[in-house]
Amino acid sequence: AQTVTQSQPEMSVQEAETVTLSCTYDTSENNYYLFWYKQPPSRQMILVIRQEAYKQQNATENRFSVNFQKAAKSFSLKISDSQLGDTAMYFCAFMRYNNNDMRFGAGTRLTVKP
Amino acid sequence: GAGVSQSPSNKVTEKGKDVELRCDPISGHTALYWYRQRLGQGLEFLIYFQGNSAPDKSGLPSDRFSAERTGESVSTLTIQRTQQEDSAVYLCASSFQGSRGYTFGSGTRLTVV
């Protein structure tokens, strides 16, 4: 079974600074997908960024980027120039290749302080 | 519709009553998923529908939980004889191609009193 671990239950960052959220996972698969989702107080889960395991290049989406270390099974999320609207729960998720079943970590609560 | 719609948004029920939660996925999305999220915790997989295939029910916590989906449309999650530990947000998501990520609804907050 695949497990996803987020070791930081809570984090905070000053507005405009950079923060990195950690995620590790356990799998014997070689091909898979990794995701970061954001859940603001509205409860709606929003896809932030996705990474395909067979791609070595780290995914980026504007202020969001990942550091994907396949050998270490690590998938951290870096948020640059943090904004107040980034305050939310962030969930790391894993999906096996050719399988639509996504498994989530326990989440990290991020607070951006003015 | 434009997004995944869930109803009701909030539901308060008495212990022992049955509840039905509804999910209306994005049109054309063949896959539909139900997750449970207890307060301050992560998402717990419940059940997954893919087209007309038999659903993956491996995450349902007990036989009080069941879900149905007609074709590639609306799904209902039913909880019978609700217990206080069933209190949680129930999230539904749909996808056309899961590897591109899911689209989630805003969830139903269920409170059992």
PDB file of C-alpha atoms in Angstrom:
ATOM      1  CA  ALA A   1       0.000   0.000   0.000  1.00  0.00           C
ATOM      2  CA  GLN A   2       1.106   3.521  -0.693  1.00  0.00           C
ATOM      3  CA  THR A   3       1.446   5.944   2.210  1.00  0.00           C
ATOM      4  CA  VAL A   4       1.939   9.677   2.166  1.00  0.00           C
ATOM      5  CA  THR A   5       3.519  11.464   5.111  1.00  0.00           C
ATOM      6  CA  GLN A   6       3.452  15.150   5.874  1.00  0.00           C
ATOM      7  CA  SER A   7       5.581  15.686   8.948  1.00  0.00           C
ATOM      8  CA  GLN A   8       4.671  19.326   9.578  1.00  0.00           C
ATOM      9  CA  PRO A   9       1.170  19.680  11.050  1.00  0.00           C
ATOM     10  CA  GLU A  10       1.445  23.478  11.134  1.00  0.00           C
ATOM     11  CA  MET A  11       3.681  26.125   9.626  1.00  0.00           C
ATOM     12  CA  SER A  12       3.689  29.888   9.401  1.00  0.00           C
ATOM     13  CA  VAL A  13       5.455  32.388   7.182  1.00  0.00           C
ATOM     14  CA  GLN A  14       5.622  36.148   6.875  1.00  0.00           C
ATOM     15  CA  GLU A  15       3.954  37.702   3.899  1.00  0.00           C
ATOM     16  CA  ALA A  16       6.300  37.974   0.880  1.00  0.00           C
ATOM     17  CA  GLU A  17       8.686  35.353   2.245  1.00  0.00           C
ATOM     18  CA  THR A  18       9.277  31.803   1.029  1.00  0.00           C
ATOM     19  CA  VAL A  19       8.116  28.626   2.729  1.00  0.00           C
ATOM     20  CA  THR A  20       8.671  24.941   1.982  1.00  0.00           C
ATOM     21  CA  LEU A  21       6.223  22.197   2.913  1.00  0.00           C
ATOM     22  CA  SER A  22       7.528  18.651   3.186  1.00  0.00           C
ATOM     23  CA  CYS A  23       6.049  15.436   1.861  1.00  0.00           C
ATOM     24  CA  THR A  24       7.432  11.931   1.679  1.00  0.00           C
ATOM     25  CA  TYR A  25       5.787   8.825   0.304  1.00  0.00           C
ATOM     26  CA  ASP A  26       6.318   5.123   0.236  1.00  0.00           C
ATOM     27  CA  THR A  27       5.832   3.059  -2.888  1.00  0.00           C
ATOM     28  CA  SER A  28       7.394   0.230  -4.842  1.00  0.00           C
ATOM     29  CA  GLU A  29       6.036   1.627  -8.095  1.00  0.00           C
ATOM     30  CA  ASN A  30       8.278   3.285 -10.662  1.00  0.00           C
ATOM     31  CA  ASN A  31       5.621   5.292 -12.474  1.00  0.00           C
ATOM     32  CA  TYR A  32       3.179   7.454 -10.566  1.00  0.00           C
ATOM     33  CA  TYR A  33       1.855  10.967 -10.086  1.00  0.00           C
ATOM     34  CA  LEU A  34       2.197  13.367  -7.196  1.00  0.00           C
ATOM     35  CA  PHE A  35      -0.014  16.313  -6.359  1.00  0.00           C
ATOM     36  CA  TRP A  36      -0.304  19.214  -3.977  1.00  0.00           C
ATOM     37  CA  TYR A  37      -3.802  20.416  -3.109  1.00  0.00           C
ATOM     38  CA  LYS A  38      -4.785  23.531  -1.194  1.00  0.00           C
ATOM     39  CA  GLN A  39      -7.869  23.611   1.032  1.00  0.00           C
ATOM     40  CA  PRO A  40      -8.863  27.113   2.200  1.00  0.00           C
ATOM     41  CA  PRO A  41     -11.556  27.630   4.856  1.00  0.00           C
ATOM     42  CA  SER A  42     -14.177  27.335   2.120  1.00  0.00           C
ATOM     43  CA  ARG A  43     -13.410  23.558   2.185  1.00  0.00           C
ATOM     44  CA  GLN A  44     -12.947  23.358  -1.570  1.00  0.00           C
ATOM     45  CA  MET A  45      -9.857  21.361  -2.525  1.00  0.00           C
ATOM     46  CA  ILE A  46      -7.893  23.173  -5.210  1.00  0.00           C
ATOM     47  CA  LEU A  47      -5.167  21.536  -7.284  1.00  0.00           C
ATOM     48  CA  VAL A  48      -1.970  23.542  -6.892  1.00  0.00           C
ATOM     49  CA  ILE A  49       0.570  21.524  -8.838  1.00  0.00           C
ATOM     50  CA  ARG A  50       1.196  18.024 -10.178  1.00  0.00           C
ATOM     51  CA  GLN A  51       4.327  16.058 -11.002  1.00  0.00           C
ATOM     52  CA  GLU A  52       4.781  12.999 -13.187  1.00  0.00           C
ATOM     53  CA  ALA A  53       7.345  10.669 -11.673  1.00  0.00           C
ATOM     54  CA  TYR A  54       8.991   9.835 -14.992  1.00  0.00           C
ATOM     55  CA  LYS A  55       9.805  13.511 -15.551  1.00  0.00           C
ATOM     56  CA  GLN A  56      12.986  14.664 -13.893  1.00  0.00           C
ATOM     57  CA  GLN A  57      12.191  18.340 -14.281  1.00  0.00           C
ATOM     58  CA  ASN A  58      10.503  19.859 -11.255  1.00  0.00           C
ATOM     59  CA  ALA A  59       7.027  21.229 -11.923  1.00  0.00           C
ATOM     60  CA  THR A  60       6.366  24.938 -11.442  1.00  0.00           C
ATOM     61  CA  GLU A  61       3.163  26.984 -11.440  1.00  0.00           C
ATOM     62  CA  ASN A  62       3.805  30.679 -10.952  1.00  0.00           C
ATOM     63  CA  ARG A  63       4.830  31.134  -7.287  1.00  0.00           C
ATOM     64  CA  PHE A  64       4.538  27.400  -6.576  1.00  0.00           C
ATOM     65  CA  SER A  65       7.283  24.918  -7.342  1.00  0.00           C
ATOM     66  CA  VAL A  66       8.234  21.456  -6.200  1.00  0.00           C
ATOM     67  CA  ASN A  67      11.469  19.725  -5.314  1.00  0.00           C
ATOM     68  CA  PHE A  68      10.933  16.151  -6.484  1.00  0.00           C
ATOM     69  CA  GLN A  69      13.569  13.708  -5.279  1.00  0.00           C
ATOM     70  CA  LYS A  70      12.509  10.330  -6.666  1.00  0.00           C
ATOM     71  CA  ALA A  71      15.225   8.259  -5.029  1.00  0.00           C
ATOM     72  CA  ALA A  72      14.469   9.796  -1.648  1.00  0.00           C
ATOM     73  CA  LYS A  73      10.706   9.593  -2.302  1.00  0.00           C
ATOM     74  CA  SER A  74      10.362  13.227  -1.369  1.00  0.00           C
ATOM     75  CA  PHE A  75       8.055  15.819  -2.906  1.00  0.00           C
ATOM     76  CA  SER A  76       8.252  19.219  -1.196  1.00  0.00           C
ATOM     77  CA  LEU A  77       6.278  22.304  -2.157  1.00  0.00           C
ATOM     78  CA  LYS A  78       7.905  25.732  -2.209  1.00  0.00           C
ATOM     79  CA  ILE A  79       5.730  28.817  -2.088  1.00  0.00           C
ATOM     80  CA  SER A  80       7.554  31.998  -3.038  1.00  0.00           C
ATOM     81  CA  ASP A  81       6.435  35.546  -2.245  1.00  0.00           C
ATOM     82  CA  SER A  82       3.775  34.214   0.146  1.00  0.00           C
ATOM     83  CA  GLN A  83       0.445  35.995   0.093  1.00  0.00           C
ATOM     84  CA  LEU A  84      -2.293  36.202   2.720  1.00  0.00           C
ATOM     85  CA  GLY A  85      -4.531  34.201   0.386  1.00  0.00           C
ATOM     86  CA  ASP A  86      -2.120  31.275   0.596  1.00  0.00           C
ATOM     87  CA  THR A  87      -3.343  30.614   4.137  1.00  0.00           C
ATOM     88  CA  ALA A  88      -4.893  27.143   3.945  1.00  0.00           C
ATOM     89  CA  MET A  89      -4.401  23.460   4.576  1.00  0.00           C
ATOM     90  CA  TYR A  90      -2.058  21.869   2.060  1.00  0.00           C
ATOM     91  CA  PHE A  91      -2.316  18.199   1.184  1.00  0.00           C
ATOM     92  CA  CYS A  92       0.215  16.074  -0.638  1.00  0.00           C
ATOM     93  CA  ALA A  93      -1.248  13.198  -2.672  1.00  0.00           C
ATOM     94  CA  PHE A  94      -0.025  10.127  -4.551  1.00  0.00           C
ATOM     95  CA  MET A  95      -1.572   8.241  -7.452  1.00  0.00           C
ATOM     96  CA  ARG A  96      -0.236   5.108  -9.112  1.00  0.00           C
ATOM     97  CA  TYR A  97       0.154   5.095 -12.866  1.00  0.00           C
ATOM     98  CA  ASN A  98      -2.950   3.754 -14.654  1.00  0.00           C
ATOM     99  CA  ASN A  99      -4.898   3.882 -11.423  1.00  0.00           C
ATOM    100  CA  ASN A 100      -7.346   6.628 -10.529  1.00  0.00           C
ATOM    101  CA  ASP A 101      -7.141   6.069  -6.780  1.00  0.00           C
ATOM    102  CA  MET A 102      -5.495   9.053  -5.076  1.00  0.00           C
ATOM    103  CA  ARG A 103      -4.194   8.832  -1.497  1.00  0.00           C
ATOM    104  CA  PHE A 104      -3.605  11.872   0.649  1.00  0.00           C
ATOM    105  CA  GLY A 105      -1.310  12.874   3.472  1.00  0.00           C
ATOM    106  CA  ALA A 106      -2.636  14.290   6.743  1.00  0.00           C
ATOM    107  CA  GLY A 107      -2.039  17.865   5.662  1.00  0.00           C
ATOM    108  CA  THR A 108      -0.045  20.932   6.764  1.00  0.00           C
ATOM    109  CA  ARG A 109      -1.837  24.008   8.036  1.00  0.00           C
ATOM    110  CA  LEU A 110      -0.059  27.062   6.620  1.00  0.00           C
ATOM    111  CA  THR A 111      -0.650  30.537   8.022  1.00  0.00           C
ATOM    112  CA  VAL A 112       0.682  33.567   6.195  1.00  0.00           C
ATOM    113  CA  LYS A 113       1.174  36.461   8.605  1.00  0.00           C
ATOM    114  CA  PRO A 114       0.929  40.114   7.554  1.00  0.00           C
TER     115      PRO A 114
ATOM    116  CA  GLY B   1     -22.289  21.822 -14.685  1.00  0.00           C
ATOM    117  CA  ALA B   2     -19.178  23.912 -14.334  1.00  0.00           C
ATOM    118  CA  GLY B   3     -18.021  22.246 -11.153  1.00  0.00           C
ATOM    119  CA  VAL B   4     -18.743  19.390  -8.779  1.00  0.00           C
ATOM    120  CA  SER B   5     -21.874  20.139  -6.811  1.00  0.00           C
ATOM    121  CA  GLN B   6     -22.648  18.614  -3.425  1.00  0.00           C
ATOM    122  CA  SER B   7     -25.802  18.858  -1.392  1.00  0.00           C
ATOM    123  CA  PRO B   8     -26.669  19.610   1.254  1.00  0.00           C
ATOM    124  CA  SER B   9     -23.838  21.901   2.277  1.00  0.00           C
ATOM    125  CA  ASN B  10     -24.498  21.198   5.918  1.00  0.00           C
ATOM    126  CA  LYS B  11     -26.557  18.502   7.589  1.00  0.00           C
ATOM    127  CA  VAL B  12     -27.363  18.035  11.259  1.00  0.00           C
ATOM    128  CA  THR B  13     -28.986  14.746  12.147  1.00  0.00           C
ATOM    129  CA  GLU B  14     -29.890  12.819  15.244  1.00  0.00           C
ATOM    130  CA  LYS B  15     -27.961   9.732  16.180  1.00  0.00           C
ATOM    131  CA  GLY B  16     -29.588   6.663  14.684  1.00  0.00           C
ATOM    132  CA  LYS B  17     -31.137   8.413  11.691  1.00  0.00           C
ATOM    133  CA  ASP B  18     -30.223   7.677   8.086  1.00  0.00           C
ATOM    134  CA  VAL B  19     -28.750  10.390   5.847  1.00  0.00           C
ATOM    135  CA  GLU B  20     -28.216  10.735   2.100  1.00  0.00           C
ATOM    136  CA  LEU B  21     -25.522  12.943   0.646  1.00  0.00           C
ATOM    137  CA  ARG B  22     -25.595  13.880  -3.004  1.00  0.00           C
ATOM    138  CA  CYS B  23     -22.836  14.557  -5.509  1.00  0.00           C
ATOM    139  CA  ASP B  24     -23.320  15.898  -9.010  1.00  0.00           C
ATOM    140  CA  PRO B  25     -20.043  15.513 -10.925  1.00  0.00           C
ATOM    141  CA  ILE B  26     -18.749  17.471 -13.872  1.00  0.00           C
ATOM    142  CA  SER B  27     -20.456  16.362 -17.063  1.00  0.00           C
ATOM    143  CA  GLY B  28     -18.286  13.895 -18.946  1.00  0.00           C
ATOM    144  CA  HIS B  29     -16.196  12.870 -15.944  1.00  0.00           C
ATOM    145  CA  THR B  30     -16.203   9.108 -15.859  1.00  0.00           C
ATOM    146  CA  ALA B  31     -14.692   8.710 -12.406  1.00  0.00           C
ATOM    147  CA  LEU B  32     -16.261   9.761  -9.121  1.00  0.00           C
ATOM    148  CA  TYR B  33     -14.797   9.529  -5.616  1.00  0.00           C
ATOM    149  CA  TRP B  34     -16.027   9.965  -2.078  1.00  0.00           C
ATOM    150  CA  TYR B  35     -13.714  10.938   0.782  1.00  0.00           C
ATOM    151  CA  ARG B  36     -14.308  11.603   4.464  1.00  0.00           C
ATOM    152  CA  GLN B  37     -12.438  14.339   6.303  1.00  0.00           C
ATOM    153  CA  ARG B  38     -12.688  14.436  10.073  1.00  0.00           C
ATOM    154  CA  LEU B  39     -11.996  17.734  11.806  1.00  0.00           C
ATOM    155  CA  GLY B  40      -8.378  18.776  11.371  1.00  0.00           C
ATOM    156  CA  GLN B  41      -7.432  15.592   9.586  1.00  0.00           C
ATOM    157  CA  GLY B  42      -6.612  14.423   6.090  1.00  0.00           C
ATOM    158  CA  LEU B  43      -8.819  12.809   3.495  1.00  0.00           C
ATOM    159  CA  GLU B  44      -9.911   9.239   4.045  1.00  0.00           C
ATOM    160  CA  PHE B  45     -10.838   7.326   0.885  1.00  0.00           C
ATOM    161  CA  LEU B  46     -14.308   5.800   0.957  1.00  0.00           C
ATOM    162  CA  ILE B  47     -15.370   4.628  -2.496  1.00  0.00           C
ATOM    163  CA  TYR B  48     -14.535   5.095  -6.168  1.00  0.00           C
ATOM    164  CA  PHE B  49     -16.700   4.682  -9.272  1.00  0.00           C
ATOM    165  CA  GLN B  50     -15.218   4.341 -12.761  1.00  0.00           C
ATOM    166  CA  GLY B  51     -17.691   4.287 -15.629  1.00  0.00           C
ATOM    167  CA  ASN B  52     -19.827   1.159 -15.561  1.00  0.00           C
ATOM    168  CA  SER B  53     -17.248  -0.927 -13.717  1.00  0.00           C
ATOM    169  CA  ALA B  54     -17.923  -2.343 -10.275  1.00  0.00           C
ATOM    170  CA  PRO B  55     -17.074   0.321  -7.682  1.00  0.00           C
ATOM    171  CA  ASP B  56     -14.047   0.076  -5.420  1.00  0.00           C
ATOM    172  CA  LYS B  57     -15.679  -0.034  -1.983  1.00  0.00           C
ATOM    173  CA  SER B  58     -12.526  -0.871  -0.080  1.00  0.00           C
ATOM    174  CA  GLY B  59     -12.583   2.334   1.969  1.00  0.00           C
ATOM    175  CA  LEU B  60     -16.103   2.103   3.356  1.00  0.00           C
ATOM    176  CA  PRO B  61     -15.683   1.894   7.159  1.00  0.00           C
ATOM    177  CA  SER B  62     -18.709  -0.274   7.909  1.00  0.00           C
ATOM    178  CA  ASP B  63     -21.804  -1.814   6.351  1.00  0.00           C
ATOM    179  CA  ARG B  64     -23.751   1.258   7.468  1.00  0.00           C
ATOM    180  CA  PHE B  65     -22.121   3.091   4.572  1.00  0.00           C
ATOM    181  CA  SER B  66     -23.169   2.571   0.971  1.00  0.00           C
ATOM    182  CA  ALA B  67     -23.021   4.538  -2.249  1.00  0.00           C
ATOM    183  CA  GLU B  68     -24.656   4.384  -5.629  1.00  0.00           C
ATOM    184  CA  ARG B  69     -24.019   5.992  -8.949  1.00  0.00           C
ATOM    185  CA  THR B  70     -26.236   5.788 -12.000  1.00  0.00           C
ATOM    186  CA  GLY B  71     -24.098   5.630 -15.119  1.00  0.00           C
ATOM    187  CA  GLU B  72     -21.762   8.605 -15.180  1.00  0.00           C
ATOM    188  CA  SER B  73     -24.074  10.973 -13.364  1.00  0.00           C
ATOM    189  CA  VAL B  74     -25.188  11.717  -9.832  1.00  0.00           C
ATOM    190  CA  SER B  75     -23.976   9.695  -6.880  1.00  0.00           C
ATOM    191  CA  THR B  76     -25.513   9.350  -3.442  1.00  0.00           C
ATOM    192  CA  LEU B  77     -23.666   8.323  -0.290  1.00  0.00           C
ATOM    193  CA  THR B  78     -25.974   6.831   2.322  1.00  0.00           C
ATOM    194  CA  ILE B  79     -25.124   6.432   5.982  1.00  0.00           C
ATOM    195  CA  GLN B  80     -27.572   4.320   7.950  1.00  0.00           C
ATOM    196  CA  ARG B  81     -28.092   4.522  11.705  1.00  0.00           C
ATOM    197  CA  THR B  82     -25.679   7.430  12.032  1.00  0.00           C
ATOM    198  CA  GLN B  83     -23.253   7.547  14.942  1.00  0.00           C
ATOM    199  CA  GLN B  84     -21.436  10.516  16.439  1.00  0.00           C
ATOM    200  CA  GLU B  85     -18.143   9.315  14.952  1.00  0.00           C
ATOM    201  CA  ASP B  86     -19.689   9.773  11.505  1.00  0.00           C
ATOM    202  CA  SER B  87     -19.504  13.542  12.031  1.00  0.00           C
ATOM    203  CA  ALA B  88     -17.152  14.860   9.347  1.00  0.00           C
ATOM    204  CA  VAL B  89     -16.994  16.648   6.030  1.00  0.00           C
ATOM    205  CA  TYR B  90     -17.784  14.323   3.140  1.00  0.00           C
ATOM    206  CA  LEU B  91     -16.023  15.363  -0.038  1.00  0.00           C
ATOM    207  CA  CYS B  92     -16.867  14.235  -3.527  1.00  0.00           C
ATOM    208  CA  ALA B  93     -14.560  14.563  -6.524  1.00  0.00           C
ATOM    209  CA  SER B  94     -14.724  13.660 -10.183  1.00  0.00           C
ATOM    210  CA  SER B  95     -12.219  13.265 -12.977  1.00  0.00           C
ATOM    211  CA  PHE B  96     -12.017  12.373 -16.632  1.00  0.00           C
ATOM    212  CA  GLN B  97      -8.421  11.380 -16.475  1.00  0.00           C
ATOM    213  CA  GLY B  98      -7.343  10.902 -12.904  1.00  0.00           C
ATOM    214  CA  SER B  99      -3.697  11.553 -13.612  1.00  0.00           C
ATOM    215  CA  ARG B 100      -4.571  15.161 -14.365  1.00  0.00           C
ATOM    216  CA  GLY B 101      -5.978  15.516 -10.852  1.00  0.00           C
ATOM    217  CA  TYR B 102      -9.454  15.550  -9.414  1.00  0.00           C
ATOM    218  CA  THR B 103     -12.016  18.340  -9.233  1.00  0.00           C
ATOM    219  CA  PHE B 104     -13.564  18.494  -5.789  1.00  0.00           C
ATOM    220  CA  GLY B 105     -16.885  19.732  -4.552  1.00  0.00           C
ATOM    221  CA  SER B 106     -17.194  21.920  -1.464  1.00  0.00           C
ATOM    222  CA  GLY B 107     -18.295  19.008   0.654  1.00  0.00           C
ATOM    223  CA  THR B 108     -21.145  18.256   3.011  1.00  0.00           C
ATOM    224  CA  ARG B 109     -20.515  18.892   6.687  1.00  0.00           C
ATOM    225  CA  LEU B 110     -22.371  16.202   8.605  1.00  0.00           C
ATOM    226  CA  THR B 111     -22.968  16.661  12.306  1.00  0.00           C
ATOM    227  CA  VAL B 112     -24.530  13.823  14.288  1.00  0.00           C
ATOM    228  CA  VAL B 113     -25.993  14.940  17.604  1.00  0.00           C
TER     229      VAL B 113
END
